[in-house]
Amino acid sequence: QVQLVESGGGVVQPGRSLRLSCAASGFTFSSYAMNWVRQAPGKGLEWVAVISNDGTNKYYADFLEGRFTISRDNFKNTLYLVINSLRAEDTAVYYCARGMNGFDIWGQGTMVTVSS
Amino acid sequence: EIVMTQSPATLSVSPGERATLSCRASQSVSSNLAWYQQRPGQAPRLLIYGAFTRATGIPARFSGSGSGTDFTLTISSLQSEDFAVYYCQQYNNWPRSFGQGTKLEIK
């Protein structure tokens, strides 16, 4: 079945880096744009970034200040998000989601906790 | 950045009744508007895209309307599983943006 599975979250110290992964299955991964969306505890959804189906185009939320990098490997059917210089305010569940216009498939999310 | 504002923040409705949720954009997003449902502990689920088109498998009791800056999600006869948080999202401009959510609770 169509599925997205995130991994790579955990407890990380402030200032460190982290790479999140999203493994896709059940559909032609290389045909779809992919997004990262995050949700801080008890808060709403916050769009983070998108990458086009072939990886040539990327857009980011304004607040990221260049600390986040989205990428993909269409041979491995995997989406990535690298977060550098982690801050407490980056603490959130990070979801990957499929699509450019309306996100029709979501993963279950991976929790990132930034704490010393 | 386009700011999406949802109202009310919390809506209390009895099962079987109709619920009407609103979403307003700070500038026109044409019909490039989606609605999502998020139940506790779950990932969001796409309900509506293109302002009024139901996503695959979404029951007919969910309907969307509006264009430009003002949008509405209507749930015609609330079922127990519909009590959740609902978000609107614009995909007309970069960066994409979500509303802050409306919590639909049982009255």
JSON list of C-alpha atoms in Angstrom, two decimals, chain A residues 6-67:
[
{"chain": "A", "resi": 6, "resn": "GLU", "atom": "CA", "xyz": [9.87, 8.72, 8.75]},
{"chain": "A", "resi": 7, "resn": "SER", "atom": "CA", "xyz": [12.90, 7.98, 10.89]},
{"chain": "A", "resi": 8, "resn": "GLY", "atom": "CA", "xyz": [15.91, 9.69, 12.40]},
{"chain": "A", "resi": 9, "resn": "GLY", "atom": "CA", "xyz": [14.28, 11.63, 15.21]},
{"chain": "A", "resi": 10, "resn": "GLY", "atom": "CA", "xyz": [15.38, 11.57, 18.83]},
{"chain": "A", "resi": 11, "resn": "VAL", "atom": "CA", "xyz": [16.81, 13.71, 21.61]},
{"chain": "A", "resi": 12, "resn": "VAL", "atom": "CA", "xyz": [19.55, 16.01, 20.36]},
{"chain": "A", "resi": 13, "resn": "GLN", "atom": "CA", "xyz": [21.63, 18.65, 22.10]},
{"chain": "A", "resi": 14, "resn": "PRO", "atom": "CA", "xyz": [21.29, 22.28, 21.02]},
{"chain": "A", "resi": 15, "resn": "GLY", "atom": "CA", "xyz": [23.72, 23.23, 18.28]},
{"chain": "A", "resi": 16, "resn": "ARG", "atom": "CA", "xyz": [24.04, 19.71, 16.89]},
{"chain": "A", "resi": 17, "resn": "SER", "atom": "CA", "xyz": [22.80, 18.48, 13.50]},
{"chain": "A", "resi": 18, "resn": "LEU", "atom": "CA", "xyz": [20.30, 15.82, 12.57]},
{"chain": "A", "resi": 19, "resn": "ARG", "atom": "CA", "xyz": [19.22, 14.05, 9.38]},
{"chain": "A", "resi": 20, "resn": "LEU", "atom": "CA", "xyz": [15.65, 12.87, 9.05]},
{"chain": "A", "resi": 21, "resn": "SER", "atom": "CA", "xyz": [14.60, 10.29, 6.46]},
{"chain": "A", "resi": 22, "resn": "CYS", "atom": "CA", "xyz": [11.29, 9.41, 4.87]},
{"chain": "A", "resi": 23, "resn": "ALA", "atom": "CA", "xyz": [11.02, 6.07, 3.07]},
{"chain": "A", "resi": 24, "resn": "ALA", "atom": "CA", "xyz": [8.32, 5.85, 0.41]},
{"chain": "A", "resi": 25, "resn": "SER", "atom": "CA", "xyz": [6.64, 2.72, -0.88]},
{"chain": "A", "resi": 26, "resn": "GLY", "atom": "CA", "xyz": [3.61, 1.69, -2.92]},
{"chain": "A", "resi": 27, "resn": "PHE", "atom": "CA", "xyz": [3.85, 4.48, -5.48]},
{"chain": "A", "resi": 28, "resn": "THR", "atom": "CA", "xyz": [6.24, 5.92, -8.07]},
{"chain": "A", "resi": 29, "resn": "PHE", "atom": "CA", "xyz": [8.26, 8.15, -5.76]},
{"chain": "A", "resi": 30, "resn": "SER", "atom": "CA", "xyz": [10.07, 9.93, -8.60]},
{"chain": "A", "resi": 31, "resn": "SER", "atom": "CA", "xyz": [6.77, 11.27, -9.96]},
{"chain": "A", "resi": 32, "resn": "TYR", "atom": "CA", "xyz": [5.86, 13.34, -6.92]},
{"chain": "A", "resi": 33, "resn": "ALA", "atom": "CA", "xyz": [6.99, 16.48, -5.15]},
{"chain": "A", "resi": 34, "resn": "MET", "atom": "CA", "xyz": [7.62, 15.88, -1.46]},
{"chain": "A", "resi": 35, "resn": "ASN", "atom": "CA", "xyz": [7.34, 18.08, 1.61]},
{"chain": "A", "resi": 36, "resn": "TRP", "atom": "CA", "xyz": [8.35, 18.29, 5.24]},
{"chain": "A", "resi": 37, "resn": "VAL", "atom": "CA", "xyz": [5.82, 19.70, 7.71]},
{"chain": "A", "resi": 38, "resn": "ARG", "atom": "CA", "xyz": [6.42, 20.03, 11.43]},
{"chain": "A", "resi": 39, "resn": "GLN", "atom": "CA", "xyz": [4.22, 20.32, 14.50]},
{"chain": "A", "resi": 40, "resn": "ALA", "atom": "CA", "xyz": [5.51, 21.53, 17.85]},
{"chain": "A", "resi": 41, "resn": "PRO", "atom": "CA", "xyz": [3.92, 19.90, 20.92]},
{"chain": "A", "resi": 42, "resn": "GLY", "atom": "CA", "xyz": [0.34, 21.13, 21.30]},
{"chain": "A", "resi": 43, "resn": "LYS", "atom": "CA", "xyz": [0.68, 23.50, 18.33]},
{"chain": "A", "resi": 44, "resn": "GLY", "atom": "CA", "xyz": [-0.49, 23.67, 14.73]},
{"chain": "A", "resi": 45, "resn": "LEU", "atom": "CA", "xyz": [1.04, 22.54, 11.47]},
{"chain": "A", "resi": 46, "resn": "GLU", "atom": "CA", "xyz": [4.00, 24.43, 10.04]},
{"chain": "A", "resi": 47, "resn": "TRP", "atom": "CA", "xyz": [5.18, 23.86, 6.47]},
{"chain": "A", "resi": 48, "resn": "VAL", "atom": "CA", "xyz": [8.97, 23.52, 6.29]},
{"chain": "A", "resi": 49, "resn": "ALA", "atom": "CA", "xyz": [10.11, 22.73, 2.75]},
{"chain": "A", "resi": 50, "resn": "VAL", "atom": "CA", "xyz": [9.29, 21.10, -0.59]},
{"chain": "A", "resi": 51, "resn": "ILE", "atom": "CA", "xyz": [11.39, 19.44, -3.28]},
{"chain": "A", "resi": 52, "resn": "SER", "atom": "CA", "xyz": [10.25, 18.80, -6.83]},
{"chain": "A", "resi": 53, "resn": "ASN", "atom": "CA", "xyz": [9.92, 15.28, -8.18]},
{"chain": "A", "resi": 54, "resn": "ASP", "atom": "CA", "xyz": [13.35, 15.33, -9.82]},
{"chain": "A", "resi": 55, "resn": "GLY", "atom": "CA", "xyz": [15.06, 17.28, -7.05]},
{"chain": "A", "resi": 56, "resn": "THR", "atom": "CA", "xyz": [15.88, 20.32, -9.15]},
{"chain": "A", "resi": 57, "resn": "ASN", "atom": "CA", "xyz": [13.58, 22.78, -7.38]},
{"chain": "A", "resi": 58, "resn": "LYS", "atom": "CA", "xyz": [13.40, 23.42, -3.66]},
{"chain": "A", "resi": 59, "resn": "TYR", "atom": "CA", "xyz": [11.47, 25.96, -1.59]},
{"chain": "A", "resi": 60, "resn": "TYR", "atom": "CA", "xyz": [11.77, 26.66, 2.12]},
{"chain": "A", "resi": 61, "resn": "ALA", "atom": "CA", "xyz": [9.79, 28.44, 4.81]},
{"chain": "A", "resi": 62, "resn": "ASP", "atom": "CA", "xyz": [11.05, 31.93, 5.53]},
{"chain": "A", "resi": 63, "resn": "PHE", "atom": "CA", "xyz": [11.84, 31.26, 9.19]},
{"chain": "A", "resi": 64, "resn": "LEU", "atom": "CA", "xyz": [14.42, 28.53, 8.56]},
{"chain": "A", "resi": 65, "resn": "GLU", "atom": "CA", "xyz": [17.37, 30.94, 8.24]},
{"chain": "A", "resi": 66, "resn": "GLY", "atom": "CA", "xyz": [19.28, 28.53, 6.01]},
{"chain": "A", "resi": 67, "resn": "ARG", "atom": "CA", "xyz": [19.63, 25.82, 8.67]}
]
